[in-house]
Each structure stands twice: as C-alpha cells, then as structure tokens.
Coordinates of C-alpha atoms and ligand atoms in Angstrom, one line a residue:
M27 CA 144.9 101.2 105.7
S28 CA 141.8 103.3 105.9
G29 CA 139.0 104.1 103.6
S30 CA 135.4 105.3 103.2
A31 CA 132.3 103.2 102.6
I32 CA 128.8 104.1 101.8
L33 CA 125.9 101.7 102.5
V34 CA 123.2 102.6 100.1
S35 CA 119.5 102.7 101.1
C36 CA 116.4 104.4 99.8
S37 CA 114.6 107.5 101.1
A38 CA 111.8 105.6 102.8
L39 CA 114.3 103.5 104.8
P40 CA 117.5 105.7 105.1
E41 CA 119.3 103.1 107.2
G42 CA 117.7 100.0 105.9
D43 CA 115.6 97.8 108.2
G44 CA 118.2 97.4 110.9
D45 CA 119.8 94.2 109.6
E46 CA 123.2 96.0 109.0
H47 CA 123.3 97.7 112.4
A48 CA 126.6 96.0 113.4
V49 CA 128.2 96.6 110.0
P50 CA 129.6 100.1 110.4
E51 CA 131.4 99.1 113.6
A52 CA 132.8 95.9 111.9
L53 CA 134.1 98.1 109.1
A54 CA 135.5 100.7 111.5
D55 CA 137.5 97.9 113.1
L56 CA 139.2 97.5 109.7
G57 CA 139.8 101.2 109.1
F58 CA 136.6 102.2 107.2
K59 CA 134.6 105.2 107.9
T60 CA 131.0 104.3 107.0
R61 CA 127.8 106.3 106.3
W62 CA 124.4 105.5 104.9
A63 CA 122.9 107.4 101.9
A64 CA 119.8 106.9 99.7
W65 CA 120.8 106.1 96.1
D66 CA 118.8 109.0 94.7
D67 CA 120.2 111.6 97.1
T68 CA 121.8 114.0 94.7
T69 CA 123.7 115.8 97.5
V70 CA 125.9 112.8 98.0
D71 CA 129.2 112.3 96.2
F72 CA 129.2 108.6 95.7
G73 CA 132.2 108.8 93.4
A74 CA 134.4 109.9 96.3
A75 CA 133.8 106.8 98.4
D76 CA 136.3 103.9 98.2
I77 CA 133.4 101.4 98.1
V78 CA 129.6 101.9 97.7
V79 CA 127.5 99.0 98.7
P80 CA 123.7 98.8 97.9
R81 CA 122.0 97.3 100.9
A82 CA 118.5 98.6 101.1
T83 CA 117.7 100.2 97.7
W84 CA 114.3 98.6 97.8
D85 CA 112.5 101.2 95.7
Y86 CA 114.4 100.6 92.5
A87 CA 112.0 98.2 90.9
E88 CA 109.6 101.0 89.7
R89 CA 112.6 103.1 88.6
R90 CA 115.0 100.6 87.2
D91 CA 116.4 102.7 84.4
E92 CA 117.1 105.6 86.7
F93 CA 118.6 103.2 89.3
L94 CA 120.9 101.5 86.7
S95 CA 122.1 104.8 85.3
W96 CA 122.9 105.9 88.9
A97 CA 124.7 102.5 89.4
E98 CA 126.7 103.0 86.2
S99 CA 127.8 106.4 87.5
V100 CA 129.4 104.9 90.6
P101 CA 132.7 103.2 89.7
T102 CA 133.3 101.6 93.1
L103 CA 129.8 100.0 93.3
A104 CA 129.9 96.5 94.8
N105 CA 128.2 94.6 93.5
S106 CA 128.9 96.3 90.1
A107 CA 126.4 98.0 87.9
E108 CA 126.9 95.3 85.3
V109 CA 125.8 92.7 87.9
A110 CA 122.9 94.9 88.9
R111 CA 121.7 95.2 85.3
W112 CA 121.8 91.4 84.8
N113 CA 120.3 90.5 88.2
T114 CA 117.4 93.0 88.3
D115 CA 115.5 91.2 85.6
K116 CA 114.4 87.7 86.5
S117 CA 115.1 86.5 82.9
Y118 CA 118.5 85.7 84.3
L119 CA 116.8 82.6 85.7
A120 CA 116.3 81.2 82.2
E121 CA 120.0 81.9 81.4
L122 CA 121.0 79.9 84.5
G123 CA 118.6 77.2 83.6
D124 CA 120.2 77.0 80.1
A125 CA 123.6 76.8 81.8
G126 CA 122.4 73.6 83.5
V127 CA 121.4 75.0 86.9
A128 CA 118.3 73.4 88.5
I129 CA 115.8 76.3 88.5
V130 CA 112.1 76.4 89.4
P131 CA 110.5 75.9 85.9
T132 CA 110.2 79.5 84.6
T133 CA 108.2 80.8 81.6
L134 CA 108.6 84.5 80.7
I135 CA 105.5 86.1 79.2
A136 CA 106.2 89.5 77.5
P137 CA 103.4 92.0 76.9
E138 CA 103.2 91.1 73.2
D139 CA 103.1 87.3 73.9
D140 CA 99.8 85.3 73.8
A141 CA 98.4 84.0 77.1
P142 CA 100.3 80.8 78.0
R143 CA 99.1 77.3 78.6
W144 CA 98.4 77.5 82.4
P145 CA 100.0 74.9 84.6
K146 CA 97.7 72.2 86.1
G147 CA 98.4 72.9 89.8
D148 CA 98.9 76.2 91.7
F149 CA 101.2 78.7 90.1
V150 CA 102.8 82.1 90.6
L151 CA 102.7 85.1 88.4
K152 CA 105.1 87.9 89.2
P153 CA 106.9 90.8 87.5
A154 CA 110.3 90.0 85.9
I155 CA 111.5 93.3 87.4
G156 CA 110.3 93.3 91.0
A157 CA 111.4 93.0 94.6
G158 CA 110.1 92.5 98.0
S159 CA 107.4 90.1 96.8
R160 CA 105.4 93.1 95.3
G161 CA 103.3 92.1 92.3
A162 CA 103.6 88.4 93.0
G163 CA 100.4 86.4 93.2
K164 CA 99.5 82.7 93.7
F165 CA 96.7 81.3 91.4
T166 CA 94.8 78.1 91.1
S167 CA 93.4 78.6 87.6
G168 CA 94.1 80.5 84.4
A169 CA 90.7 82.2 84.7
A170 CA 91.8 83.8 88.0
A171 CA 95.2 84.7 86.7
V172 CA 94.3 86.5 83.4
A173 CA 93.5 89.8 85.1
H174 CA 96.8 89.7 87.0
L175 CA 98.7 88.9 83.8
E176 CA 97.0 91.8 82.1
S177 CA 97.8 94.2 84.9
L178 CA 101.5 93.2 84.8
H179 CA 101.5 93.7 81.1
A180 CA 99.6 97.0 81.3
E181 CA 102.4 98.3 83.6
G182 CA 104.9 97.2 80.9
H183 CA 106.2 94.2 82.8
T184 CA 107.2 90.9 81.4
A185 CA 105.6 88.3 83.6
V186 CA 107.3 85.3 85.2
L187 CA 105.1 82.2 85.4
Q188 CA 106.2 79.4 87.7
P189 CA 104.5 76.4 89.3
Y190 CA 103.9 77.1 93.0
Q191 CA 106.5 75.3 95.1
S192 CA 104.4 74.1 98.1
S193 CA 107.6 73.3 100.1
V194 CA 107.7 77.1 100.9
D195 CA 104.6 76.5 103.1
T196 CA 106.3 73.7 105.0
E197 CA 110.1 74.0 104.9
G198 CA 110.2 77.6 103.6
E199 CA 112.8 79.1 101.3
L200 CA 116.4 78.7 102.1
A201 CA 118.6 81.7 101.7
L202 CA 122.3 80.9 101.5
V203 CA 124.6 83.9 101.9
Y204 CA 128.0 84.2 100.2
L205 CA 130.5 86.9 101.1
G206 CA 133.3 87.5 98.6
G207 CA 132.2 84.3 96.8
V208 CA 132.6 82.1 99.9
Y209 CA 129.7 80.5 101.9
S210 CA 129.0 82.4 105.1
H211 CA 125.6 81.4 106.6
A212 CA 122.0 80.7 105.8
F213 CA 118.5 81.4 107.0
S214 CA 115.0 80.2 106.2
K215 CA 112.1 82.4 105.0
A216 CA 108.5 81.4 105.5
A217 CA 106.0 81.5 102.6
M218 CA 105.5 85.1 101.5
L219 CA 102.4 85.2 99.3
G220 CA 99.3 86.3 101.1
R221 CA 101.3 88.2 103.8
E222 CA 101.1 91.9 104.5
L223 CA 103.3 94.7 103.1
D224 CA 105.6 96.4 105.6
E225 CA 104.5 100.0 106.6
S226 CA 107.2 101.3 104.2
G227 CA 105.1 99.7 101.4
L228 CA 108.3 98.4 99.9
Y229 CA 108.4 94.8 100.9
V230 CA 106.2 92.1 102.4
T231 CA 107.2 91.4 106.0
E232 CA 109.3 88.4 106.3
K233 CA 109.5 85.6 108.8
L234 CA 113.1 84.5 109.1
A235 CA 115.0 81.9 111.1
P236 CA 118.6 80.6 111.2
V237 CA 119.2 77.3 109.5
Q238 CA 121.9 74.8 108.7
P239 CA 121.3 73.8 105.0
A240 CA 121.6 70.2 103.9
A241 CA 124.5 69.3 101.6
K242 CA 122.3 69.2 98.5
F243 CA 121.3 72.8 99.1
R244 CA 124.8 74.0 99.6
A245 CA 126.0 72.1 96.5
L246 CA 123.3 73.7 94.3
A247 CA 124.1 77.2 95.7
E248 CA 127.8 76.6 94.7
D249 CA 126.7 75.6 91.2
V250 CA 124.6 78.9 91.0
L251 CA 127.7 81.0 91.9
D252 CA 129.9 79.2 89.5
A253 CA 127.4 79.5 86.6
T254 CA 126.8 83.1 87.4
S255 CA 130.4 84.1 87.4
A256 CA 130.9 82.2 84.2
L257 CA 128.0 84.0 82.5
L258 CA 129.1 87.4 83.8
G259 CA 132.8 86.8 83.0
I260 CA 133.9 87.6 86.6
L261 CA 135.5 85.8 89.5
R262 CA 133.3 84.6 92.3
A263 CA 135.4 86.7 94.6
E264 CA 134.3 89.8 92.7
L265 CA 130.8 89.3 94.2
L266 CA 131.0 91.1 97.5
Y267 CA 127.7 89.5 98.5
A268 CA 125.3 87.0 97.0
R269 CA 122.1 85.4 98.4
V270 CA 120.9 82.2 96.8
D271 CA 117.3 81.5 97.5
L272 CA 116.4 77.8 97.1
V273 CA 113.3 75.7 97.6
A274 CA 112.8 72.0 97.6
G275 CA 111.1 70.9 94.4
P276 CA 108.2 68.4 94.2
D277 CA 110.7 65.4 94.4
G278 CA 112.7 67.0 97.3
R279 CA 115.5 68.1 95.1
P280 CA 116.6 71.7 95.5
L281 CA 115.7 74.3 92.9
L282 CA 116.8 77.9 92.5
L283 CA 114.0 80.3 93.1
E284 CA 116.0 83.5 93.0
L285 CA 119.5 84.8 93.1
E286 CA 119.9 88.1 94.8
L287 CA 123.0 90.2 93.9
V288 CA 121.7 93.8 94.3
E289 CA 120.0 94.5 97.6
P290 CA 119.1 91.3 99.5
S291 CA 118.8 91.3 103.2
L292 CA 121.8 89.2 104.3
G293 CA 120.2 88.0 107.5
F294 CA 122.9 89.3 109.8
R295 CA 120.3 89.2 112.6
Q296 CA 119.7 85.6 111.9
T297 CA 123.3 84.4 112.5
D298 CA 126.2 84.9 114.8
A299 CA 128.2 88.1 115.2
S300 CA 131.2 86.8 113.1
A301 CA 129.1 87.1 109.8
V302 CA 129.5 90.9 109.9
W303 CA 133.3 90.4 110.4
R304 CA 133.3 88.2 107.3
F305 CA 131.4 90.9 105.5
A306 CA 133.9 93.6 106.5
S307 CA 136.7 91.3 105.4
A308 CA 135.0 90.8 102.1
V309 CA 134.7 94.6 101.7
R310 CA 138.4 95.0 102.3
Q311 CA 139.1 92.2 99.8
Q312 CA 137.2 94.2 97.1
L313 CA 139.8 97.0 97.5
S314 CA 142.9 94.9 97.3
Ligands
ADP23 N1 107.3 79.5 92.3 C1 107.0 79.9 93.5 N2 106.5 79.0 94.4 C2 106.2 79.3 95.7 N3 106.4 80.6 96.2 C3 106.8 81.5 95.4 C4 107.2 81.2 94.0 N4 107.6 82.4 93.4 C5 107.5 83.3 94.4 N5 107.1 82.8 95.5 C6 106.9 83.5 96.8 O1 106.9 84.9 96.5 C7 108.0 85.5 97.2 C8 108.6 86.6 96.2 O2 109.1 86.0 95.0 P1 110.6 86.1 94.5 O3 110.7 85.3 93.3 O4 111.5 85.8 95.6 O5 110.7 87.6 94.1 P2 111.2 88.9 94.9 O6 111.8 88.5 96.2 O7 112.2 89.5 94.0 O8 109.9 89.8 95.0 C9 109.0 84.4 97.5 O9 109.8 84.7 98.6 C10 108.0 83.2 97.8 O10 107.5 83.2 99.1
MG24 MG1 112.8 86.8 96.9

C-alpha cells in the first residue's frame, strides 16, 4: 500500500515548530509520501491527498470561519472538519461537563451578557475561540478583569471565566496524547500565563517535560474520549489524535482544562521514538 499525506501548517511556521520532524520518515516506512503545506496556500490541492492532517495551523483563531470552510472543503481531513468545528470553541467544555466529565468550572460570558459575579480567588479570562494561550489572562479581582472582559467582547469573543488552578504552578498541566483513540504518551506543561510569546507571535513559549501520569489522570482522560465520541457520534478510533490537558483541582482530583483535537503539539520530542511509529500506524488505520 502507498499513499500521500499532507501535514498542515500555517504560513508563519511552514513546517511547524519541529515536533513532527520524525513523522515524514515514519510515514514513509509505511508507504506514505508526505509533504507540509499551509492551510491557506491556495496553490495546494488538498483534495488530492489520501490524508490531510492539521498539525501546526496555529493562526486559525483569528480566522476561524475561513479555516472551517477550508476544513469542510477537505474530505480526507483528520481530524474531520466536524470535529474541528466543535473543538475550536471552548463551549465544548460545558457540553462535556453536562455529560458528567469533571471539568475546570467554566462560565461562558457572551458579549450581550452582563458582567458576572467574579470568583473569590484568582481567576482566568480567555477567549472561547483562541489558541496558544493568546488572550488569556490571570486576575485577582473583578476590578482588574473588567477591561480584559470588555476587550474580548469588543473583538466579538465570548469569554471563558474559570477559577485559576494553582496546581499549574506546582505540578503543571498534564497533556495525555491519544493516537487512533488509544493512549500513547504524556507530558507536562509548566504554567503559561505571564510567559512570553514565541517570535512567530502565534503561541506562548512552552516548558514541557515527559511524565508518567497517575491512574486517576489516565482514567479521566479515558472518560473525556468516551464522552467526546458519544457527543460527536463517532468512534474513538476515528480520532487520529487527541490531547487531553488535565490539571489537579483544589482537592487533588483531576479536572479537564482543555481537549485539543485540531492542532495540538503532540510532544513527540518529549517521548520515545516509537510514538511517531504509533502515529504513522494510526494514520494508516484512518485509511482502512
Ligand atoms: N483555569 C486556569 N487555571 C490555571 N491556568 C490556566 C487556566 N486556564 C488557562 N490557564 C493557563 O493558560 C494556558 C492557555 O489556556 P488554555 O485553556 O489551555 O487555552 P489555549 O491553549 O487554547 O490557549 C494554559 O496552558 C494554562 O497555563
Ligand atoms: Mg492549552
């Protein structure tokens, strides 16, 4: 069997940030010819590829409608355009919460809504449609947060309000990576707020490290995948990749901070070489 794959990036980072550097060779081992292309490169025939995999489309947040119509034009997109539509708006968190998943308490504040009752401790305000930590801020009082809420609303964003999870400062976030619906590996991510933007301006520079997640984190991530596939009406195996970002809540129990199904870094550099083989195998599975 042979095929063609496109790894999708953005014009500012045409081959991503380097995390996938071993992926083309792992795909070549299984008969795939692989190239990179920016999603908005109109000279590329995405429809001709056997599989099209968003990996570093990190400029979509400001152009979500355009990005989603591009996604809908690519029949072999993995993950699919339907998944991208659902997952690019953090209101999916509330849906997962309603489905019984333990999420970081999340309040959505649309531009037409009144200012909320601010939480007592530190809290976070961030755009519902956003990536790379851009537009996310940590606040200690409503007085300090009002201007940020107004600026998010002025840009047309619904704002996401969450209590600040201080475990990100000590333990960090845990990112659990699933390939073809099956657990692959995990890494930790140090606290992001207050750090600098990368020179591309697209994301805040991350501090990552490999980690072996405790059972309670692995179990919650499994619940997240099951609930997501039920909500979307798909099989877990239809998700080529998923990254489940968890934090320890105030009582130590894990909570879902974010589920990334569009363009998460999969942390291949944070784990052993066989993760890219699992990724290539999962790509092959999508075509069978
Ligand atoms: N409720 C929260 N508590 C603590 N830190 C948070 C919280 N929400 C966001 N952050 C910090 O901001 C970063 C970006 O927020 P996140 O929800 O992951 O959005 P995105 O990655 O899509 O920009 C996180 O990686 C984390 O460091
Ligand atoms: Mg995140």
